[in-house]
Amino acid sequence: MGEIVGAGLLAHVPTIVLPEETRRELNEGKEITLVTGLRQLRKDVFETADYDTVVVLDSHWATTVEFVVSAQQRRAGLFTSEELPRGMCRMPYDYPGDPELAANIAQFADKHGTWITPIDDEYLPVYYATINLWKHLGEGLPDKKWISIGVCQTGDMEDHLRLGRALADGIAATEGRKVLVIASGALSHTFWPLRQLRDHEASDPVHIFTPEARAADEQRIAWFKDGRHDEVLRTMPDFWKYKPEAKFFHYLMLAGALGEAACTARGRQYGEYENSVGTGQVHLWFDRPADGWTAPRPSKETTHA
């Protein structure tokens, strides 16, 4: 029986793959902590944990009539972003996929009332929400498999929770597969208009598009650190006012895989909460609690004992 052994809500912004000199020019001479945070996360988890496969829930990959999971034996090539080709240009990537896991996930679509198709077409595009994180966390670890699942632009909150449930069942149905799951995407996600954008490229959260969006992000970060996934899910309609990236579907898929409101895993933050031209970015990692993702939440009496 396979299991999810770790999970993360991670930022994939273009700046993390820019040369250090360029990053510092954009950030008032300082390194952005989204980079140093990923370096530390790699040391703490990706280079040391016992796992076979990484599943990326990719907020940049939007499908329409079904969920799609990449099912290639191997993905390799050069990546240039259509969004920012000046900064993400001809980046090499080469990693094994996990066709067995992709097929297993799809087998649980009917059980959860959704549609999932594994696709092994070698020309299927790959997106920087996957590639940028692989560059930091997967490159140089050739035995680790990586697959991606896109969000579905016609789906709603319930649809993405259902995908997560199927993902968890698909992992469990494998023979001993140990999996890390990454929700790759931002928190609040409103960009500054083009003529103002270059005044807001530094990572200081003072540049988040509105103070209200920053407050909403920081509240959710606090809930994640306290293991209150129930509060994040309960208040999703409130958070949608601040336009989280991909409607926060990347996180909702993750939540569906970890037990939804019953999930009590506490988030460990890597780096600071940072701005990216108006959007809120953070790295949070959730270790699997010893008693499982939905272990009972400690009472206040237990917490203060």
mmCIF file of C-alpha atoms in Angstrom:
data_model
loop_
_atom_site.group_PDB
_atom_site.id
_atom_site.type_symbol
_atom_site.label_atom_id
_atom_site.label_comp_id
_atom_site.label_asym_id
_atom_site.label_seq_id
_atom_site.Cartn_x
_atom_site.Cartn_y
_atom_site.Cartn_z
ATOM 1 C CA MET A 1 0.000 0.000 0.000
ATOM 2 C CA GLY A 2 1.378 3.391 -0.997
ATOM 3 C CA GLU A 3 1.227 6.551 1.068
ATOM 4 C CA ILE A 4 1.759 10.294 0.985
ATOM 5 C CA VAL A 5 4.810 10.926 3.164
ATOM 6 C CA GLY A 6 5.045 14.716 2.811
ATOM 7 C CA ALA A 7 3.272 17.629 1.186
ATOM 8 C CA GLY A 8 3.868 21.257 0.391
ATOM 9 C CA LEU A 9 2.305 24.503 -0.754
ATOM 10 C CA LEU A 10 5.189 26.022 -2.702
ATOM 11 C CA ALA A 11 5.792 29.150 -4.784
ATOM 12 C CA HIS A 12 7.111 28.797 -8.334
ATOM 13 C CA VAL A 13 7.621 32.457 -9.350
ATOM 14 C CA PRO A 14 9.947 33.167 -12.321
ATOM 15 C CA THR A 15 12.462 34.997 -10.127
ATOM 16 C CA ILE A 16 13.563 31.752 -8.450
ATOM 17 C CA VAL A 17 15.293 30.608 -11.663
ATOM 18 C CA LEU A 18 16.813 33.958 -12.639
ATOM 19 C CA PRO A 19 20.568 34.473 -12.127
ATOM 20 C CA GLU A 20 21.428 35.642 -8.605
ATOM 21 C CA GLU A 21 22.722 38.970 -9.914
ATOM 22 C CA THR A 22 19.366 39.647 -11.571
ATOM 23 C CA ARG A 23 17.445 38.585 -8.464
ATOM 24 C CA ARG A 24 19.421 41.031 -6.360
ATOM 25 C CA GLU A 25 18.919 43.847 -8.861
ATOM 26 C CA LEU A 26 15.167 43.322 -8.602
ATOM 27 C CA ASN A 27 15.244 43.107 -4.815
ATOM 28 C CA GLU A 28 17.208 46.131 -3.635
ATOM 29 C CA GLY A 29 20.483 44.194 -3.502
ATOM 30 C CA LYS A 30 19.145 41.339 -1.350
ATOM 31 C CA GLU A 31 18.621 37.677 -2.160
ATOM 32 C CA ILE A 32 14.986 36.631 -2.242
ATOM 33 C CA THR A 33 14.190 34.162 0.522
ATOM 34 C CA LEU A 34 11.993 32.079 -1.782
ATOM 35 C CA VAL A 35 15.307 30.832 -3.227
ATOM 36 C CA THR A 36 17.093 30.257 0.063
ATOM 37 C CA GLY A 37 13.932 28.623 1.401
ATOM 38 C CA LEU A 38 13.870 26.085 -1.437
ATOM 39 C CA ARG A 39 17.554 25.339 -0.904
ATOM 40 C CA GLN A 40 16.891 24.538 2.740
ATOM 41 C CA LEU A 41 13.781 22.492 1.886
ATOM 42 C CA ARG A 42 15.845 20.435 -0.531
ATOM 43 C CA LYS A 43 18.390 19.691 2.212
ATOM 44 C CA ASP A 44 15.747 18.941 4.831
ATOM 45 C CA VAL A 45 13.372 16.855 2.712
ATOM 46 C CA PHE A 46 14.126 16.196 -0.942
ATOM 47 C CA GLU A 47 17.701 14.992 -0.388
ATOM 48 C CA THR A 48 16.989 13.009 2.776
ATOM 49 C CA ALA A 49 13.388 11.746 2.875
ATOM 50 C CA ASP A 50 12.418 8.242 1.809
ATOM 51 C CA TYR A 51 10.207 8.745 -1.257
ATOM 52 C CA ASP A 52 9.824 7.488 -4.816
ATOM 53 C CA THR A 53 7.668 10.029 -6.643
ATOM 54 C CA VAL A 54 6.787 13.703 -6.528
ATOM 55 C CA VAL A 55 3.300 14.720 -7.701
ATOM 56 C CA VAL A 56 2.991 18.387 -8.681
ATOM 57 C CA LEU A 57 -0.487 19.918 -8.621
ATOM 58 C CA ASP A 58 0.241 22.509 -11.278
ATOM 59 C CA SER A 59 -1.725 25.774 -11.107
ATOM 60 C CA HIS A 60 -0.433 26.846 -14.546
ATOM 61 C CA TRP A 61 -1.741 23.788 -16.378
ATOM 62 C CA ALA A 62 -5.445 24.428 -17.016
ATOM 63 C CA THR A 63 -7.565 21.755 -18.684
ATOM 64 C CA THR A 64 -11.239 22.063 -19.640
ATOM 65 C CA VAL A 65 -13.269 18.832 -19.826
ATOM 66 C CA GLU A 66 -11.327 16.568 -17.467
ATOM 67 C CA PHE A 67 -8.335 16.391 -15.161
ATOM 68 C CA VAL A 68 -5.143 15.244 -16.871
ATOM 69 C CA VAL A 69 -2.157 13.539 -15.268
ATOM 70 C CA SER A 70 1.175 13.237 -17.075
ATOM 71 C CA ALA A 71 2.007 9.591 -17.758
ATOM 72 C CA GLN A 72 5.268 9.619 -19.705
ATOM 73 C CA GLN A 73 8.073 7.212 -18.865
ATOM 74 C CA ARG A 74 10.444 10.156 -19.049
ATOM 75 C CA ARG A 75 10.198 13.897 -19.675
ATOM 76 C CA ALA A 76 13.190 15.693 -21.140
ATOM 77 C CA GLY A 77 13.838 18.757 -23.237
ATOM 78 C CA LEU A 78 14.403 22.488 -23.115
ATOM 79 C CA PHE A 79 11.803 24.729 -21.528
ATOM 80 C CA THR A 80 11.061 28.294 -22.641
ATOM 81 C CA SER A 81 8.112 30.035 -21.038
ATOM 82 C CA GLU A 82 5.518 31.680 -23.240
ATOM 83 C CA GLU A 83 4.828 34.079 -20.374
ATOM 84 C CA LEU A 84 8.352 35.302 -19.690
ATOM 85 C CA PRO A 85 10.752 33.929 -22.318
ATOM 86 C CA ARG A 86 13.424 36.487 -21.454
ATOM 87 C CA GLY A 87 13.800 35.059 -17.960
ATOM 88 C CA MET A 88 12.882 31.404 -18.436
ATOM 89 C CA CYS A 89 14.667 30.458 -21.627
ATOM 90 C CA ARG A 90 15.838 27.056 -22.873
ATOM 91 C CA MET A 91 16.083 25.581 -19.383
ATOM 92 C CA PRO A 92 17.090 21.897 -19.620
ATOM 93 C CA TYR A 93 15.026 19.309 -17.782
ATOM 94 C CA ASP A 94 15.219 15.530 -17.640
ATOM 95 C CA TYR A 95 13.370 13.350 -15.145
ATOM 96 C CA PRO A 96 11.567 9.989 -15.034
ATOM 97 C CA GLY A 97 7.788 9.865 -14.818
ATOM 98 C CA ASP A 98 5.544 7.368 -13.056
ATOM 99 C CA PRO A 99 3.060 5.899 -15.561
ATOM 100 C CA GLU A 100 1.869 3.259 -13.096
ATOM 101 C CA LEU A 101 0.867 5.865 -10.534
ATOM 102 C CA ALA A 102 -0.766 8.038 -13.205
ATOM 103 C CA ALA A 103 -2.904 5.093 -14.341
ATOM 104 C CA ASN A 104 -3.820 4.210 -10.757
ATOM 105 C CA ILE A 105 -5.018 7.745 -10.041
ATOM 106 C CA ALA A 106 -7.231 7.698 -13.132
ATOM 107 C CA GLN A 107 -8.788 4.384 -12.076
ATOM 108 C CA PHE A 108 -10.414 6.101 -9.098
ATOM 109 C CA ALA A 109 -12.165 8.814 -11.119
ATOM 110 C CA ASP A 110 -15.529 7.026 -11.225
ATOM 111 C CA LYS A 111 -15.457 6.260 -7.516
ATOM 112 C CA HIS A 112 -15.184 9.969 -6.765
ATOM 113 C CA GLY A 113 -17.525 11.225 -9.486
ATOM 114 C CA THR A 114 -14.948 12.959 -11.663
ATOM 115 C CA TRP A 115 -12.957 12.552 -14.903
ATOM 116 C CA ILE A 116 -9.216 11.872 -14.998
ATOM 117 C CA THR A 117 -7.154 10.922 -18.037
ATOM 118 C CA PRO A 118 -3.493 9.850 -18.038
ATOM 119 C CA ILE A 119 -1.653 11.197 -21.090
ATOM 120 C CA ASP A 120 1.732 9.855 -22.238
ATOM 121 C CA ASP A 121 2.114 12.014 -25.375
ATOM 122 C CA GLU A 122 5.760 13.117 -25.529
ATOM 123 C CA TYR A 123 4.654 16.482 -26.940
ATOM 124 C CA LEU A 124 2.363 17.293 -24.026
ATOM 125 C CA PRO A 125 3.493 20.713 -22.755
ATOM 126 C CA VAL A 126 5.082 21.113 -19.368
ATOM 127 C CA TYR A 127 4.711 24.332 -17.369
ATOM 128 C CA TYR A 128 7.012 26.355 -15.180
ATOM 129 C CA ALA A 129 4.908 25.701 -12.089
ATOM 130 C CA THR A 130 6.443 22.227 -12.382
ATOM 131 C CA ILE A 131 9.809 22.934 -14.008
ATOM 132 C CA ASN A 132 10.903 25.762 -11.692
ATOM 133 C CA LEU A 133 10.365 23.595 -8.618
ATOM 134 C CA TRP A 134 12.025 20.589 -10.229
ATOM 135 C CA LYS A 135 15.084 22.756 -10.976
ATOM 136 C CA HIS A 136 15.452 23.491 -7.262
ATOM 137 C CA LEU A 137 14.179 20.281 -5.685
ATOM 138 C CA GLY A 138 14.618 17.513 -8.236
ATOM 139 C CA GLU A 139 17.549 18.265 -10.519
ATOM 140 C CA GLY A 140 20.529 16.113 -9.562
ATOM 141 C CA LEU A 141 18.318 13.419 -7.996
ATOM 142 C CA PRO A 142 17.901 11.227 -11.100
ATOM 143 C CA ASP A 143 16.064 8.329 -9.457
ATOM 144 C CA LYS A 144 13.152 10.422 -8.209
ATOM 145 C CA LYS A 145 10.067 10.317 -10.424
ATOM 146 C CA TRP A 146 7.991 13.457 -11.093
ATOM 147 C CA ILE A 147 4.477 13.713 -12.519
ATOM 148 C CA SER A 148 2.068 16.641 -12.844
ATOM 149 C CA ILE A 149 -1.698 17.075 -12.617
ATOM 150 C CA GLY A 150 -3.383 20.195 -13.979
ATOM 151 C CA VAL A 151 -6.242 22.183 -12.540
ATOM 152 C CA CYS A 152 -9.541 22.085 -14.441
ATOM 153 C CA GLN A 153 -10.817 25.530 -15.356
ATOM 154 C CA THR A 154 -14.462 24.387 -15.515
ATOM 155 C CA GLY A 155 -14.246 22.708 -12.107
ATOM 156 C CA ASP A 156 -15.195 24.157 -8.749
ATOM 157 C CA MET A 157 -14.061 23.582 -5.186
ATOM 158 C CA GLU A 158 -15.809 20.219 -4.891
ATOM 159 C CA ASP A 159 -14.358 18.985 -8.198
ATOM 160 C CA HIS A 160 -10.814 19.705 -7.046
ATOM 161 C CA LEU A 161 -11.386 18.059 -3.674
ATOM 162 C CA ARG A 162 -12.634 15.007 -5.561
ATOM 163 C CA LEU A 163 -9.447 14.947 -7.622
ATOM 164 C CA GLY A 164 -7.459 14.968 -4.394
ATOM 165 C CA ARG A 165 -9.478 12.050 -3.026
ATOM 166 C CA ALA A 166 -8.767 10.059 -6.197
ATOM 167 C CA LEU A 167 -5.079 10.984 -5.940
ATOM 168 C CA ALA A 168 -4.898 9.621 -2.394
ATOM 169 C CA ASP A 169 -6.653 6.402 -3.413
ATOM 170 C CA GLY A 170 -4.410 6.020 -6.459
ATOM 171 C CA ILE A 171 -1.306 6.349 -4.312
ATOM 172 C CA ALA A 172 -2.675 3.886 -1.746
ATOM 173 C CA ALA A 173 -3.365 1.361 -4.525
ATOM 174 C CA THR A 174 0.305 1.164 -5.523
ATOM 175 C CA GLU A 175 2.682 -1.385 -4.063
ATOM 176 C CA GLY A 176 4.472 0.555 -1.349
ATOM 177 C CA ARG A 177 4.875 3.803 -3.311
ATOM 178 C CA LYS A 178 6.023 6.713 -1.116
ATOM 179 C CA VAL A 179 4.952 10.057 -2.533
ATOM 180 C CA LEU A 180 5.549 13.748 -1.920
ATOM 181 C CA VAL A 181 2.726 16.005 -3.139
ATOM 182 C CA ILE A 182 3.319 19.648 -4.055
ATOM 183 C CA ALA A 183 0.579 22.233 -4.562
ATOM 184 C CA SER A 184 2.496 24.610 -6.822
ATOM 185 C CA GLY A 185 1.043 28.105 -6.757
ATOM 186 C CA ALA A 186 0.545 31.427 -5.024
ATOM 187 C CA LEU A 187 -1.782 32.865 -2.429
ATOM 188 C CA SER A 188 -3.447 36.187 -3.429
ATOM 189 C CA HIS A 189 -2.675 36.788 -7.076
ATOM 190 C CA THR A 190 -3.355 40.245 -8.489
ATOM 191 C CA PHE A 191 -0.537 41.773 -10.535
ATOM 192 C CA TRP A 192 0.270 45.451 -10.601
ATOM 193 C CA PRO A 193 -0.656 47.053 -13.956
ATOM 194 C CA LEU A 194 2.179 47.157 -16.479
ATOM 195 C CA ARG A 195 2.982 50.857 -16.135
ATOM 196 C CA GLN A 196 3.262 50.482 -12.337
ATOM 197 C CA LEU A 197 4.711 46.987 -12.163
ATOM 198 C CA ARG A 198 8.400 47.925 -12.179
ATOM 199 C CA ASP A 199 7.914 49.969 -9.024
ATOM 200 C CA HIS A 200 6.805 46.810 -7.189
ATOM 201 C CA GLU A 201 9.343 44.115 -8.108
ATOM 202 C CA ALA A 202 11.065 43.896 -4.707
ATOM 203 C CA SER A 203 10.055 40.994 -2.480
ATOM 204 C CA ASP A 204 8.994 43.075 0.538
ATOM 205 C CA PRO A 205 5.286 42.297 1.167
ATOM 206 C CA VAL A 206 4.593 46.026 1.372
ATOM 207 C CA HIS A 207 4.253 45.635 -2.413
ATOM 208 C CA ILE A 208 1.362 43.131 -2.199
ATOM 209 C CA PHE A 209 -1.469 44.561 -4.324
ATOM 210 C CA THR A 210 -3.675 45.603 -1.385
ATOM 211 C CA PRO A 211 -3.289 45.566 2.409
ATOM 212 C CA GLU A 212 -6.468 43.463 2.553
ATOM 213 C CA ALA A 213 -4.964 40.811 0.275
ATOM 214 C CA ARG A 214 -1.827 40.720 2.415
ATOM 215 C CA ALA A 215 -3.904 40.309 5.575
ATOM 216 C CA ALA A 216 -5.893 37.464 3.987
ATOM 217 C CA ASP A 217 -2.670 35.705 2.988
ATOM 218 C CA GLU A 218 -1.105 36.125 6.408
ATOM 219 C CA GLN A 219 -4.224 34.785 8.126
ATOM 220 C CA ARG A 220 -4.093 31.643 6.028
ATOM 221 C CA ILE A 221 -0.381 31.182 6.628
ATOM 222 C CA ALA A 222 -1.103 31.337 10.364
ATOM 223 C CA TRP A 223 -3.878 28.756 9.992
ATOM 224 C CA PHE A 224 -1.600 26.451 7.993
ATOM 225 C CA LYS A 225 1.115 26.696 10.635
ATOM 226 C CA ASP A 226 -1.449 25.758 13.276
ATOM 227 C CA GLY A 227 -2.783 22.816 11.261
ATOM 228 C CA ARG A 228 -6.160 24.506 10.751
ATOM 229 C CA HIS A 229 -6.925 23.281 7.254
ATOM 230 C CA ASP A 230 -10.563 23.278 8.356
ATOM 231 C CA GLU A 231 -10.493 27.072 8.674
ATOM 232 C CA VAL A 232 -8.804 27.531 5.297
ATOM 233 C CA LEU A 233 -11.499 25.417 3.653
ATOM 234 C CA ARG A 234 -14.380 26.968 5.580
ATOM 235 C CA THR A 235 -13.380 30.478 4.508
ATOM 236 C CA MET A 236 -12.604 29.781 0.849
ATOM 237 C CA PRO A 237 -15.434 32.071 -0.389
ATOM 238 C CA ASP A 238 -13.840 34.912 1.580
ATOM 239 C CA PHE A 239 -10.392 34.167 0.137
ATOM 240 C CA TRP A 240 -11.684 34.127 -3.434
ATOM 241 C CA LYS A 241 -12.263 37.893 -3.064
ATOM 242 C CA TYR A 242 -8.471 38.264 -3.250
ATOM 243 C CA LYS A 243 -8.131 36.132 -6.395
ATOM 244 C CA PRO A 244 -5.778 33.368 -5.198
ATOM 245 C CA GLU A 245 -3.877 31.829 -8.075
ATOM 246 C CA ALA A 246 -6.026 29.356 -10.040
ATOM 247 C CA LYS A 247 -8.786 29.913 -7.441
ATOM 248 C CA PHE A 248 -6.503 28.062 -5.008
ATOM 249 C CA PHE A 249 -7.387 24.856 -6.850
ATOM 250 C CA HIS A 250 -3.809 23.577 -6.408
ATOM 251 C CA TYR A 251 -4.256 23.669 -2.637
ATOM 252 C CA LEU A 252 -7.796 22.247 -2.806
ATOM 253 C CA MET A 253 -6.486 19.183 -4.650
ATOM 254 C CA LEU A 254 -3.845 18.791 -1.964
ATOM 255 C CA ALA A 255 -6.445 19.158 0.774
ATOM 256 C CA GLY A 256 -8.604 16.488 -0.844
ATOM 257 C CA ALA A 257 -5.652 14.102 -0.749
ATOM 258 C CA LEU A 258 -4.790 14.831 2.898
ATOM 259 C CA GLY A 259 -8.230 14.524 4.473
ATOM 260 C CA GLU A 260 -9.740 17.977 3.876
ATOM 261 C CA ALA A 261 -11.107 19.649 7.013
ATOM 262 C CA ALA A 262 -9.953 16.698 9.105
ATOM 263 C CA CYS A 263 -6.311 17.309 8.150
ATOM 264 C CA THR A 264 -4.336 18.583 11.142
ATOM 265 C CA ALA A 265 -0.812 18.684 9.672
ATOM 266 C CA ARG A 266 1.067 21.811 10.717
ATOM 267 C CA GLY A 267 2.974 23.791 8.111
ATOM 268 C CA ARG A 268 6.665 24.595 8.427
ATOM 269 C CA GLN A 269 7.606 27.797 6.596
ATOM 270 C CA TYR A 270 10.723 28.053 4.442
ATOM 271 C CA GLY A 271 11.812 31.601 3.700
ATOM 272 C CA GLU A 272 9.608 34.628 4.231
ATOM 273 C CA TYR A 273 6.185 35.581 2.908
ATOM 274 C CA GLU A 274 7.146 37.615 -0.155
ATOM 275 C CA ASN A 275 5.741 39.768 -2.911
ATOM 276 C CA SER A 276 6.021 39.035 -6.616
ATOM 277 C CA VAL A 277 4.734 42.066 -8.561
ATOM 278 C CA GLY A 278 1.636 42.257 -6.363
ATOM 279 C CA THR A 279 1.059 38.574 -5.632
ATOM 280 C CA GLY A 280 1.544 36.751 -2.314
ATOM 281 C CA GLN A 281 4.117 33.938 -2.264
ATOM 282 C CA VAL A 282 5.155 31.478 0.442
ATOM 283 C CA HIS A 283 6.719 28.038 0.919
ATOM 284 C CA LEU A 284 4.974 25.820 3.492
ATOM 285 C CA TRP A 285 5.864 22.176 4.121
ATOM 286 C CA PHE A 286 3.654 19.657 5.892
ATOM 287 C CA ASP A 287 5.299 16.594 7.381
ATOM 288 C CA ARG A 288 3.046 13.596 7.826
ATOM 289 C CA PRO A 289 2.004 13.483 11.500
ATOM 290 C CA ALA A 290 3.045 10.282 13.244
ATOM 291 C CA ASP A 291 -0.596 9.222 13.611
ATOM 292 C CA GLY A 292 -1.564 10.211 10.062
ATOM 293 C CA TRP A 293 -2.709 13.307 8.219
ATOM 294 C CA THR A 294 -5.986 13.417 10.152
ATOM 295 C CA ALA A 295 -4.596 12.735 13.614
ATOM 296 C CA PRO A 296 -6.718 14.309 16.367
ATOM 297 C CA ARG A 297 -5.830 17.931 16.998
ATOM 298 C CA PRO A 298 -4.245 18.394 20.452
ATOM 299 C CA SER A 299 -6.542 20.061 22.956
ATOM 300 C CA LYS A 300 -5.528 23.359 24.508
ATOM 301 C CA GLU A 301 -4.858 21.528 27.748
ATOM 302 C CA THR A 302 -2.541 19.100 25.958
ATOM 303 C CA THR A 303 -0.842 21.895 24.027
ATOM 304 C CA HIS A 304 0.002 23.854 27.191
ATOM 305 C CA ALA A 305 0.850 20.878 29.395
#
